CSV table of C-alpha atoms in Angstrom, one decimal:
chain,number,residue,atom,x,y,z
T,10,UNK,CA,23.9,8.8,11.1
T,11,UNK,CA,26.0,8.4,8.4
T,12,UNK,CA,29.6,8.5,8.8
T,13,UNK,CA,31.9,9.3,5.8
T,14,UNK,CA,33.5,5.9,6.0
T,15,UNK,CA,30.1,4.3,5.7
T,16,UNK,CA,29.4,2.1,2.2
T,17,UNK,CA,25.9,3.0,1.4
T,18,UNK,CA,24.1,0.3,-0.6
T,19,UNK,CA,20.4,-0.3,-2.2
T,20,UNK,CA,18.7,-2.2,0.3
T,21,UNK,CA,17.0,-5.8,-1.0
T,22,UNK,CA,14.3,-5.0,-3.4
T,23,UNK,CA,15.1,-1.7,-4.3
T,24,UNK,CA,15.4,-0.6,-7.8
T,25,UNK,CA,16.9,2.8,-9.3
T,26,UNK,CA,16.2,3.0,-12.8
T,27,UNK,CA,15.8,5.9,-15.4
T,28,UNK,CA,12.0,6.3,-16.6
T,29,UNK,CA,11.6,7.4,-20.2
T,30,UNK,CA,7.7,7.9,-20.1
T,31,UNK,CA,8.6,10.7,-16.9
T,32,UNK,CA,12.1,11.2,-18.5
T,33,UNK,CA,13.4,11.3,-14.9
T,34,UNK,CA,15.1,8.8,-12.6
T,35,UNK,CA,13.1,6.8,-9.9
T,36,UNK,CA,13.8,4.9,-6.8
T,37,UNK,CA,11.3,1.9,-6.7
T,38,UNK,CA,11.1,0.1,-3.2
T,39,UNK,CA,8.8,-2.5,-1.6
T,40,UNK,CA,5.6,-0.7,-1.4
T,41,UNK,CA,7.3,2.7,-2.3
T,42,UNK,CA,8.9,5.0,-4.8
T,43,UNK,CA,10.7,7.7,-4.5
T,44,UNK,CA,11.2,10.5,-7.1
T,45,UNK,CA,14.6,11.8,-6.1
T,46,UNK,CA,15.7,15.3,-7.0
T,47,UNK,CA,18.5,16.3,-8.9
T,48,UNK,CA,21.2,16.1,-6.3
T,49,UNK,CA,19.9,13.1,-4.9
T,50,UNK,CA,19.9,11.7,-8.7
T,51,UNK,CA,23.6,12.4,-8.7
T,52,UNK,CA,24.7,11.1,-5.2
T,53,UNK,CA,22.3,7.5,-6.3
T,54,UNK,CA,24.2,6.8,-9.3
T,55,UNK,CA,27.3,6.5,-7.3
T,56,UNK,CA,25.9,4.4,-4.8
T,57,UNK,CA,27.3,0.5,-5.6
T,58,UNK,CA,27.5,-1.0,-2.5
T,59,UNK,CA,31.7,-0.8,-2.8
T,60,UNK,CA,32.2,3.3,-2.7
T,61,UNK,CA,32.2,5.0,0.5
T,62,UNK,CA,30.3,8.1,1.3
T,63,UNK,CA,34.1,9.7,1.4
T,64,UNK,CA,34.8,8.5,-2.0
T,65,UNK,CA,31.2,9.9,-3.4
T,66,UNK,CA,31.8,13.3,-2.0
T,67,UNK,CA,35.2,13.0,-3.7
T,68,UNK,CA,33.8,12.2,-6.8
T,69,UNK,CA,31.0,15.0,-6.7
T,70,UNK,CA,33.5,17.7,-5.4
T,71,UNK,CA,35.5,17.2,-8.7
T,72,UNK,CA,32.4,17.9,-10.7
T,73,UNK,CA,30.4,20.5,-9.2
T,74,UNK,CA,31.4,23.8,-7.9
T,75,UNK,CA,30.6,23.8,-4.4
T,76,UNK,CA,32.3,23.8,-1.4
T,77,UNK,CA,33.4,20.1,0.2
T,78,UNK,CA,31.8,20.4,3.3
T,79,UNK,CA,28.4,21.5,1.8
T,80,UNK,CA,28.5,18.5,-0.7
T,81,UNK,CA,29.5,15.9,2.3
T,82,UNK,CA,26.5,17.2,4.4
T,83,UNK,CA,24.2,17.2,0.9
T,84,UNK,CA,25.4,13.5,0.4
T,85,UNK,CA,24.8,12.5,4.6
T,86,UNK,CA,21.7,13.9,4.5
T,87,UNK,CA,20.4,12.5,1.5
T,88,UNK,CA,21.5,9.3,2.4
T,89,UNK,CA,20.3,9.4,5.9
T,90,UNK,CA,16.7,10.1,4.7
T,91,UNK,CA,16.6,7.2,2.4
T,92,UNK,CA,18.4,4.9,5.2
T,93,UNK,CA,15.3,6.0,7.3
T,94,UNK,CA,12.8,5.5,4.7
T,95,UNK,CA,14.2,1.9,3.9
T,96,UNK,CA,15.9,2.2,0.4
T,97,UNK,CA,19.5,2.4,1.6
T,98,UNK,CA,21.4,0.6,3.8
T,99,UNK,CA,24.7,2.2,5.6
M,18,UNK,CA,-7.9,21.3,-16.3
M,19,UNK,CA,-4.3,20.7,-16.9
M,20,UNK,CA,-3.0,17.0,-18.4
M,21,UNK,CA,-3.5,14.6,-15.2
M,22,UNK,CA,0.5,13.5,-14.6
M,23,UNK,CA,0.9,9.5,-15.6
M,24,UNK,CA,-0.1,7.0,-12.8
M,25,UNK,CA,2.5,5.4,-10.3
M,26,UNK,CA,0.7,2.2,-9.6
M,27,UNK,CA,-1.6,-0.4,-10.5
M,28,UNK,CA,-3.2,-2.6,-8.0
M,29,UNK,CA,-4.3,-5.6,-9.8
M,30,UNK,CA,-6.7,-7.5,-8.1
M,31,UNK,CA,-6.8,-11.0,-9.7
M,32,UNK,CA,-9.1,-12.5,-8.1
M,33,UNK,CA,-11.6,-12.1,-5.2
M,34,UNK,CA,-11.5,-15.7,-4.4
M,35,UNK,CA,-9.4,-16.3,-0.9
M,36,UNK,CA,-8.5,-19.3,1.2
M,37,UNK,CA,-9.0,-16.7,4.3
M,38,UNK,CA,-12.4,-15.5,5.7
M,39,UNK,CA,-10.9,-12.1,7.5
M,40,UNK,CA,-14.0,-10.1,9.1
M,41,UNK,CA,-12.0,-7.1,8.5
M,42,UNK,CA,-11.2,-7.4,4.5
M,43,UNK,CA,-11.9,-4.0,2.8
M,44,UNK,CA,-12.9,-6.0,-0.5
M,45,UNK,CA,-16.4,-5.3,-1.4
M,46,UNK,CA,-19.4,-7.3,0.3
M,47,UNK,CA,-20.6,-8.1,-3.4
M,48,UNK,CA,-17.3,-9.9,-4.7
M,49,UNK,CA,-16.5,-10.8,-8.2
M,50,UNK,CA,-17.5,-14.3,-9.4
M,51,UNK,CA,-14.5,-16.3,-10.4
M,52,UNK,CA,-16.0,-16.9,-14.1
M,53,UNK,CA,-16.1,-13.2,-14.6
M,54,UNK,CA,-12.2,-12.8,-14.0
M,55,UNK,CA,-10.1,-11.6,-16.5
M,56,UNK,CA,-8.2,-14.1,-18.5
M,57,UNK,CA,-4.6,-13.9,-18.3
M,58,UNK,CA,-4.2,-12.6,-21.9
M,59,UNK,CA,-6.7,-9.7,-20.7
M,60,UNK,CA,-4.3,-9.1,-17.7
M,61,UNK,CA,-1.1,-9.0,-20.1
M,62,UNK,CA,-2.7,-6.6,-22.0
M,63,UNK,CA,-3.5,-4.2,-19.2
M,64,UNK,CA,0.2,-4.8,-17.9
M,65,UNK,CA,1.9,-3.9,-21.1
M,66,UNK,CA,-0.5,-0.7,-21.1
M,67,UNK,CA,0.5,0.4,-17.8
M,68,UNK,CA,4.2,0.0,-18.4
M,69,UNK,CA,3.5,2.4,-21.5
M,70,UNK,CA,1.4,5.0,-20.1
M,71,UNK,CA,4.1,5.3,-16.9
M,72,UNK,CA,2.9,2.9,-14.0
M,73,UNK,CA,6.4,2.3,-12.1
M,74,UNK,CA,5.0,-0.8,-10.1
M,75,UNK,CA,2.3,-3.3,-10.0
M,76,UNK,CA,0.7,-4.7,-6.8
M,77,UNK,CA,-0.9,-8.3,-7.2
M,78,UNK,CA,-3.6,-8.5,-4.9
M,79,UNK,CA,-7.2,-10.0,-4.5
M,80,UNK,CA,-8.5,-11.7,-2.8
M,81,UNK,CA,-5.7,-14.1,-2.7
M,82,UNK,CA,-3.5,-13.6,-6.0
M,83,UNK,CA,-2.0,-16.8,-5.1
M,84,UNK,CA,-5.1,-18.4,-5.9
M,85,UNK,CA,-4.5,-17.3,-9.7
M,86,UNK,CA,-2.4,-20.2,-11.1
M,87,UNK,CA,-1.2,-17.9,-13.9
M,88,UNK,CA,0.3,-15.2,-11.3
M,89,UNK,CA,4.0,-16.5,-12.1
M,90,UNK,CA,3.0,-16.1,-15.7
M,91,UNK,CA,1.8,-12.3,-15.1
M,92,UNK,CA,4.6,-11.1,-13.0
M,93,UNK,CA,7.0,-12.5,-15.5
M,94,UNK,CA,5.1,-10.4,-18.1
M,95,UNK,CA,5.3,-7.5,-16.2
M,96,UNK,CA,8.8,-7.9,-14.9
M,97,UNK,CA,9.6,-7.9,-19.0
M,98,UNK,CA,7.6,-4.6,-19.6
M,99,UNK,CA,9.9,-2.8,-16.8
M,100,UNK,CA,7.5,-3.2,-13.9
M,101,UNK,CA,8.2,-3.5,-10.3
M,102,UNK,CA,6.2,-6.4,-9.3
M,103,UNK,CA,4.6,-6.8,-5.9
M,104,UNK,CA,2.6,-9.7,-4.5
M,105,UNK,CA,0.4,-9.3,-1.3
M,106,UNK,CA,-0.6,-12.5,-0.1
M,107,UNK,CA,-1.8,-14.4,2.8
M,108,UNK,CA,0.8,-16.4,2.4
M,109,UNK,CA,-1.2,-19.8,3.1
M,110,UNK,CA,-0.6,-21.1,-0.5
M,111,UNK,CA,3.4,-19.9,-0.6
M,112,UNK,CA,4.6,-23.8,-0.8
M,113,UNK,CA,8.1,-24.5,-1.9
M,114,UNK,CA,6.7,-25.0,-5.6
M,115,UNK,CA,4.9,-21.8,-5.6
M,116,UNK,CA,7.9,-19.7,-4.0
M,117,UNK,CA,10.1,-21.5,-6.4
M,118,UNK,CA,7.5,-19.9,-9.5
M,119,UNK,CA,7.7,-16.7,-8.1
M,120,UNK,CA,11.6,-16.1,-7.9
M,121,UNK,CA,11.5,-18.0,-11.5
M,122,UNK,CA,9.4,-15.2,-12.8
M,123,UNK,CA,11.3,-12.6,-11.4
M,124,UNK,CA,9.1,-11.1,-8.2
M,125,UNK,CA,10.7,-8.1,-6.9
M,126,UNK,CA,8.6,-8.2,-3.2
M,127,UNK,CA,6.4,-10.0,-1.3
M,128,UNK,CA,3.9,-8.5,1.4
M,129,UNK,CA,2.9,-10.9,3.8
M,130,UNK,CA,-0.1,-10.6,6.1
M,131,UNK,CA,-0.7,-11.7,9.8
M,132,UNK,CA,-3.9,-12.4,11.5
M,133,UNK,CA,-2.0,-11.9,14.9
M,134,UNK,CA,0.6,-13.5,17.0
M,135,UNK,CA,-1.4,-16.0,19.1
M,136,UNK,CA,-1.8,-19.0,16.4
M,137,UNK,CA,-5.1,-20.0,17.6
M,138,UNK,CA,-6.5,-16.3,17.4
M,139,UNK,CA,-4.8,-16.0,14.1
M,140,UNK,CA,-6.6,-19.2,12.9
M,141,UNK,CA,-9.9,-18.1,14.5
M,142,UNK,CA,-10.0,-14.6,12.7
M,143,UNK,CA,-8.6,-16.0,9.5
M,144,UNK,CA,-10.9,-18.6,9.2
M,145,UNK,CA,-8.6,-21.0,8.4
M,146,UNK,CA,-7.0,-23.9,10.5
M,147,UNK,CA,-3.3,-24.1,10.4
M,148,UNK,CA,-3.0,-20.7,8.6
M,149,UNK,CA,-0.7,-19.2,11.0
M,150,UNK,CA,1.9,-21.8,10.6
M,151,UNK,CA,1.6,-21.9,7.0
M,152,UNK,CA,2.4,-18.1,7.2
M,153,UNK,CA,5.6,-18.7,9.3
M,154,UNK,CA,7.1,-21.1,6.6
M,155,UNK,CA,6.0,-18.8,3.8
M,156,UNK,CA,8.1,-16.1,5.4
M,157,UNK,CA,11.0,-18.5,5.9
M,158,UNK,CA,10.6,-19.4,2.4
M,159,UNK,CA,10.7,-15.9,1.2
M,160,UNK,CA,13.7,-15.0,3.2
M,161,UNK,CA,15.5,-18.0,2.3
M,162,UNK,CA,15.0,-17.2,-1.2
M,163,UNK,CA,16.8,-13.9,-0.8
M,164,UNK,CA,13.5,-11.5,-1.3
M,165,UNK,CA,12.7,-8.6,0.8
M,166,UNK,CA,9.8,-9.2,2.8
M,167,UNK,CA,7.2,-6.9,4.5
M,168,UNK,CA,5.3,-8.4,7.3
M,169,UNK,CA,1.9,-6.8,7.2
M,170,UNK,CA,-0.6,-6.7,10.6
M,171,UNK,CA,-3.9,-5.5,10.3
M,172,UNK,CA,-5.0,-4.3,13.7
M,173,UNK,CA,-8.3,-3.7,15.5
M,174,UNK,CA,-9.6,-4.3,19.2
M,175,UNK,CA,-9.5,-7.9,19.2
M,176,UNK,CA,-5.4,-8.0,18.5
M,177,UNK,CA,-4.2,-4.5,19.3
M,178,UNK,CA,-3.2,-5.5,22.7
M,179,UNK,CA,-0.3,-7.9,21.2
M,180,UNK,CA,1.0,-5.4,19.1
M,181,UNK,CA,4.6,-5.3,20.9
M,182,UNK,CA,4.8,-8.9,20.0
M,183,UNK,CA,3.5,-8.3,16.7
M,184,UNK,CA,6.5,-6.3,16.1
M,185,UNK,CA,8.6,-8.8,17.6
M,186,UNK,CA,7.5,-11.1,15.9
M,187,UNK,CA,8.4,-9.5,12.2
M,188,UNK,CA,11.8,-9.1,13.9
M,189,UNK,CA,12.4,-12.5,14.4
M,190,UNK,CA,11.0,-13.4,10.7
M,191,UNK,CA,13.6,-10.9,9.4
M,192,UNK,CA,11.4,-8.6,8.0
M,193,UNK,CA,12.9,-5.4,6.1
M,194,UNK,CA,9.4,-3.7,6.6
M,195,UNK,CA,6.6,-3.7,8.6
M,196,UNK,CA,3.3,-2.4,8.4
M,197,UNK,CA,1.1,-2.1,11.1
M,198,UNK,CA,-2.2,-1.0,9.6
M,199,UNK,CA,-5.2,0.1,11.4
M,200,UNK,CA,-8.5,-1.5,9.8
M,201,UNK,CA,-9.8,0.4,7.0
M,202,UNK,CA,-13.3,0.6,7.3
M,203,UNK,CA,-15.0,-0.5,3.9
M,204,UNK,CA,-16.4,-3.5,2.4
M,205,UNK,CA,-16.5,-6.3,5.3
M,206,UNK,CA,-14.8,-4.3,8.0
M,207,UNK,CA,-17.4,-1.8,7.7
M,208,UNK,CA,-20.0,-4.3,8.5
M,209,UNK,CA,-18.1,-5.5,11.3
M,210,UNK,CA,-16.8,-2.3,12.3
M,211,UNK,CA,-18.6,-2.4,15.9
M,212,UNK,CA,-16.3,-5.6,16.6
M,213,UNK,CA,-13.2,-3.8,15.4
M,214,UNK,CA,-12.8,-0.4,16.0
M,215,UNK,CA,-10.6,0.2,18.9
M,216,UNK,CA,-11.0,3.1,22.0
M,217,UNK,CA,-9.2,6.2,21.9
M,218,UNK,CA,-7.1,4.5,24.7
M,219,UNK,CA,-6.2,1.3,22.7
M,220,UNK,CA,-5.1,3.5,19.7
M,221,UNK,CA,-2.8,5.7,22.0
M,222,UNK,CA,-1.3,2.5,23.3
M,223,UNK,CA,-0.4,1.1,19.9
M,224,UNK,CA,0.6,4.1,18.4
M,225,UNK,CA,3.5,4.7,21.4
M,226,UNK,CA,4.4,0.8,21.1
M,227,UNK,CA,4.7,1.5,17.6
M,228,UNK,CA,7.0,5.0,17.7
M,229,UNK,CA,9.1,3.5,20.5
M,230,UNK,CA,10.0,0.2,18.0
M,231,UNK,CA,10.3,2.8,14.8
M,232,UNK,CA,13.2,4.7,17.4
M,233,UNK,CA,14.7,1.3,18.2
M,234,UNK,CA,14.7,0.0,14.7
M,235,UNK,CA,15.4,3.0,13.0
M,236,UNK,CA,17.6,2.4,9.9
M,237,UNK,CA,16.9,-1.4,10.2
M,238,UNK,CA,13.3,-1.9,10.0
M,239,UNK,CA,11.1,0.6,8.5
M,240,UNK,CA,7.6,0.5,10.1
M,241,UNK,CA,4.6,1.8,8.3
M,242,UNK,CA,2.0,2.9,10.7
M,243,UNK,CA,-1.7,3.3,8.5
M,244,UNK,CA,-3.6,5.3,11.4
M,245,UNK,CA,-7.6,4.6,11.6
M,246,UNK,CA,-9.0,8.0,10.3
M,247,UNK,CA,-12.0,7.4,12.9
M,248,UNK,CA,-9.5,8.7,15.6
M,249,UNK,CA,-7.4,11.1,13.3
M,250,UNK,CA,-8.0,14.9,13.2
M,251,UNK,CA,-7.4,14.9,9.3
M,252,UNK,CA,-8.6,12.7,6.8
M,253,UNK,CA,-6.4,10.3,4.9
M,254,UNK,CA,-5.5,11.1,1.0
M,255,UNK,CA,-6.9,8.4,0.0
M,256,UNK,CA,-4.9,6.6,-2.8
M,257,UNK,CA,-2.9,9.9,-2.7
M,258,UNK,CA,-5.9,11.6,-4.1
M,259,UNK,CA,-8.7,10.2,-6.4
M,260,UNK,CA,-7.1,9.7,-10.0
M,261,UNK,CA,-3.8,11.2,-8.9
M,262,UNK,CA,-1.3,8.0,-8.4
M,263,UNK,CA,-3.5,4.7,-8.7
M,264,UNK,CA,-5.4,2.6,-11.1
M,265,UNK,CA,-7.3,-0.3,-9.2
M,266,UNK,CA,-8.5,-2.9,-11.8
M,267,UNK,CA,-11.1,-5.3,-10.4
M,268,UNK,CA,-10.9,-9.0,-10.9
M,269,UNK,CA,-13.7,-8.6,-13.7
M,270,UNK,CA,-11.6,-5.8,-15.1
M,271,UNK,CA,-13.1,-2.7,-14.0
M,272,UNK,CA,-10.9,0.3,-13.3
M,273,UNK,CA,-11.6,2.0,-10.3
M,274,UNK,CA,-9.7,5.1,-8.8
M,275,UNK,CA,-9.9,3.0,-5.4
M,276,UNK,CA,-10.7,-0.6,-4.6
M,277,UNK,CA,-14.0,0.5,-2.9
M,278,UNK,CA,-15.4,2.8,-5.6
M,279,UNK,CA,-17.7,0.3,-6.8
M,280,UNK,CA,-19.8,0.8,-3.8
M,281,UNK,CA,-20.3,4.6,-5.4
M,282,UNK,CA,-23.7,5.3,-6.9
M,283,UNK,CA,-24.2,7.0,-10.0
M,284,UNK,CA,-20.8,5.7,-11.6
M,285,UNK,CA,-20.0,3.6,-14.7
M,286,UNK,CA,-16.7,2.4,-14.1
M,287,UNK,CA,-14.8,1.6,-17.4
M,288,UNK,CA,-13.8,-1.8,-18.1
M,289,UNK,CA,-10.1,-2.9,-19.6
M,290,UNK,CA,-11.9,-5.1,-21.8
M,291,UNK,CA,-13.6,-1.9,-23.6
M,292,UNK,CA,-11.5,1.0,-23.3
M,293,UNK,CA,-7.8,1.5,-23.1
M,294,UNK,CA,-5.8,2.4,-19.7
M,295,UNK,CA,-4.9,5.6,-21.5
M,296,UNK,CA,-8.5,6.7,-22.4
M,297,UNK,CA,-9.7,5.5,-19.0
M,298,UNK,CA,-6.7,7.6,-17.2
M,299,UNK,CA,-7.4,10.8,-19.2
M,300,UNK,CA,-10.7,10.7,-20.4
M,301,UNK,CA,-13.3,8.8,-18.3
M,302,UNK,CA,-15.8,10.4,-16.2
M,303,UNK,CA,-15.1,7.7,-13.3
M,304,UNK,CA,-11.3,8.8,-13.3
M,305,UNK,CA,-12.2,12.7,-13.5
M,306,UNK,CA,-15.3,13.3,-11.4
M,307,UNK,CA,-13.2,13.8,-8.2
M,308,UNK,CA,-9.9,14.4,-9.9
M,309,UNK,CA,-8.1,17.6,-8.3
M,310,UNK,CA,-10.1,20.6,-6.4
M,311,UNK,CA,-12.7,21.7,-9.0
M,312,UNK,CA,-15.7,19.1,-7.3
M,313,UNK,CA,-14.5,19.8,-3.5
M,314,UNK,CA,-17.2,21.3,-1.5
M,315,UNK,CA,-16.5,24.7,0.1
M,316,UNK,CA,-14.8,23.1,3.3
M,317,UNK,CA,-12.5,21.3,1.6
M,318,UNK,CA,-12.2,24.4,-1.2
M,319,UNK,CA,-11.2,26.7,1.5
M,320,UNK,CA,-9.0,24.7,3.7
M,321,UNK,CA,-4.9,24.7,2.8
M,322,UNK,CA,-4.6,21.1,3.2
M,323,UNK,CA,-6.8,20.4,-0.1
M,324,UNK,CA,-3.6,19.4,-1.9
M,325,UNK,CA,-2.3,17.5,0.6
M,326,UNK,CA,-5.7,15.2,1.9
M,327,UNK,CA,-7.5,15.7,-1.3
M,328,UNK,CA,-10.9,15.9,0.6
M,329,UNK,CA,-10.1,12.5,2.1
M,330,UNK,CA,-12.2,9.4,1.0
M,331,UNK,CA,-15.1,9.8,-1.4
M,332,UNK,CA,-16.2,6.2,-0.4
M,333,UNK,CA,-16.2,7.3,3.2
M,334,UNK,CA,-18.1,10.4,2.4
M,335,UNK,CA,-20.7,8.4,0.8
M,336,UNK,CA,-20.8,5.6,3.7
M,337,UNK,CA,-20.9,7.7,6.7
M,338,UNK,CA,-22.6,11.5,5.0
M,339,UNK,CA,-24.4,9.8,2.5
M,340,UNK,CA,-23.1,11.6,-0.2
M,341,UNK,CA,-19.5,10.5,-2.0
M,342,UNK,CA,-19.2,14.6,-2.7
M,343,UNK,CA,-19.0,15.7,0.6
M,344,UNK,CA,-15.8,16.4,2.9
M,345,UNK,CA,-15.0,12.7,4.3
M,346,UNK,CA,-16.3,13.0,7.7
M,347,UNK,CA,-13.0,11.5,9.1
M,348,UNK,CA,-11.9,15.5,9.1
M,349,UNK,CA,-12.6,17.3,11.9
M,350,UNK,CA,-13.8,20.3,10.2
M,351,UNK,CA,-16.4,18.4,8.2
M,352,UNK,CA,-20.2,18.9,8.8
M,353,UNK,CA,-20.5,15.3,9.3
M,354,UNK,CA,-17.8,14.6,11.6
M,355,UNK,CA,-20.3,14.2,14.6
M,356,UNK,CA,-20.9,10.7,12.5
M,357,UNK,CA,-17.5,9.5,13.1
M,358,UNK,CA,-17.6,10.4,17.0
M,359,UNK,CA,-21.1,8.4,17.2
M,360,UNK,CA,-19.6,5.4,15.7
M,361,UNK,CA,-16.4,5.5,17.9
M,362,UNK,CA,-19.0,5.3,21.0
M,363,UNK,CA,-21.0,3.0,19.4
M,364,UNK,CA,-18.0,0.4,18.9
M,365,UNK,CA,-16.9,1.2,22.2
M,366,UNK,CA,-20.2,0.2,23.6
M,367,UNK,CA,-20.1,-3.0,21.9
M,368,UNK,CA,-18.1,-5.8,23.6
M,369,UNK,CA,-17.4,-9.3,22.2
M,370,UNK,CA,-19.5,-8.9,19.3
M,371,UNK,CA,-19.2,-12.1,16.5
M,372,UNK,CA,-18.0,-11.4,13.4
M,373,UNK,CA,-19.5,-11.5,9.9
M,374,UNK,CA,-16.7,-13.5,8.1
M,375,UNK,CA,-16.0,-12.8,4.4
M,376,UNK,CA,-17.4,-15.3,2.2
M,377,UNK,CA,-18.4,-15.3,-1.2
M,378,UNK,CA,-22.2,-15.6,-1.6
């Protein structure tokens, strides 16, 4: 379970990039690929191996009109899921 | 019919040549001769087209893809076209120089297969003396180079008792991912099924070991577990659905919806030497025949899992039910499901059968 002090990073061999054919962001990983939804895309754009989850939540909270607690829960759930699937390390 | 979405992955079977002779190989019994293989330029043309039509990942496979000297050149070309590159290898040819070549080419990931954890048994089943030791060296080279590593173990009744030791080996090698993959019964594996197919009890044992390891390694090492559909209640969504996610190119350039599709009668599979990948994906009979749900028999069409399982596997339907357009007998609702149960019983009654090694004719 991710904590707000955790610093998420893409694991080795994971690439987050924009696909112009589909006009959408894709997460490419060893033998796997993910099509992140709009919320996950906004979160993943802030994953750089330096920002902690708290900073990601702060950033999103200034830009999106939603309660901070809800954003934090979304961020942690998204990153936990991608961590369990081997794309992110926390 | 609506326009098919772009394909996600290209499986580039560069060659059917392989130094190993694994009897569980799913390559076809009739393999493509070396002289029929696509040229370097042919493959580059395929890779360029793949990127243009929306393919995101290319899996260099075989046979042993490292048996092609132009592998680094093809990886570099694919990477230059924006494709994610994956090499699926036995590792026995992965010398220091070969590793340097892959790294210079910009490879993203290597999947390394093991036959067993016991070196003697591994070398016996792979038909290659000293092979296991070479694989351990290959794993070290992959990790030293900073690449992520997937350790792949294909399991069957000859090695399934050692599944816990396989996971321990993957951990010791520093793998990020592991695949514990039950043998898929196509090609050579189907020929050797009685000597390979585990019993229900063996399967349950392996499943319990994998589940415990998954819980223990969560967030550190992801374990993909491929169950044998002979013991599953539901069929696998083969290739994520026919003509839905993947294009497989055979060594001689035939475009296939799955790598076993050449066993299906009544098909003319298009060659990348004669048609573009876009034409093949969108317009060929081979890719459209079992695409979507329109082709399905009543058992599948009336099922609420029709767009989850996609009717299972067409090649398995042919091999076991005698008709590629039937529901995969692996499904518990299939009219021919009894054939699966008969195969399981037959394999359970067959102890210590000799394997037929995979060899070119």
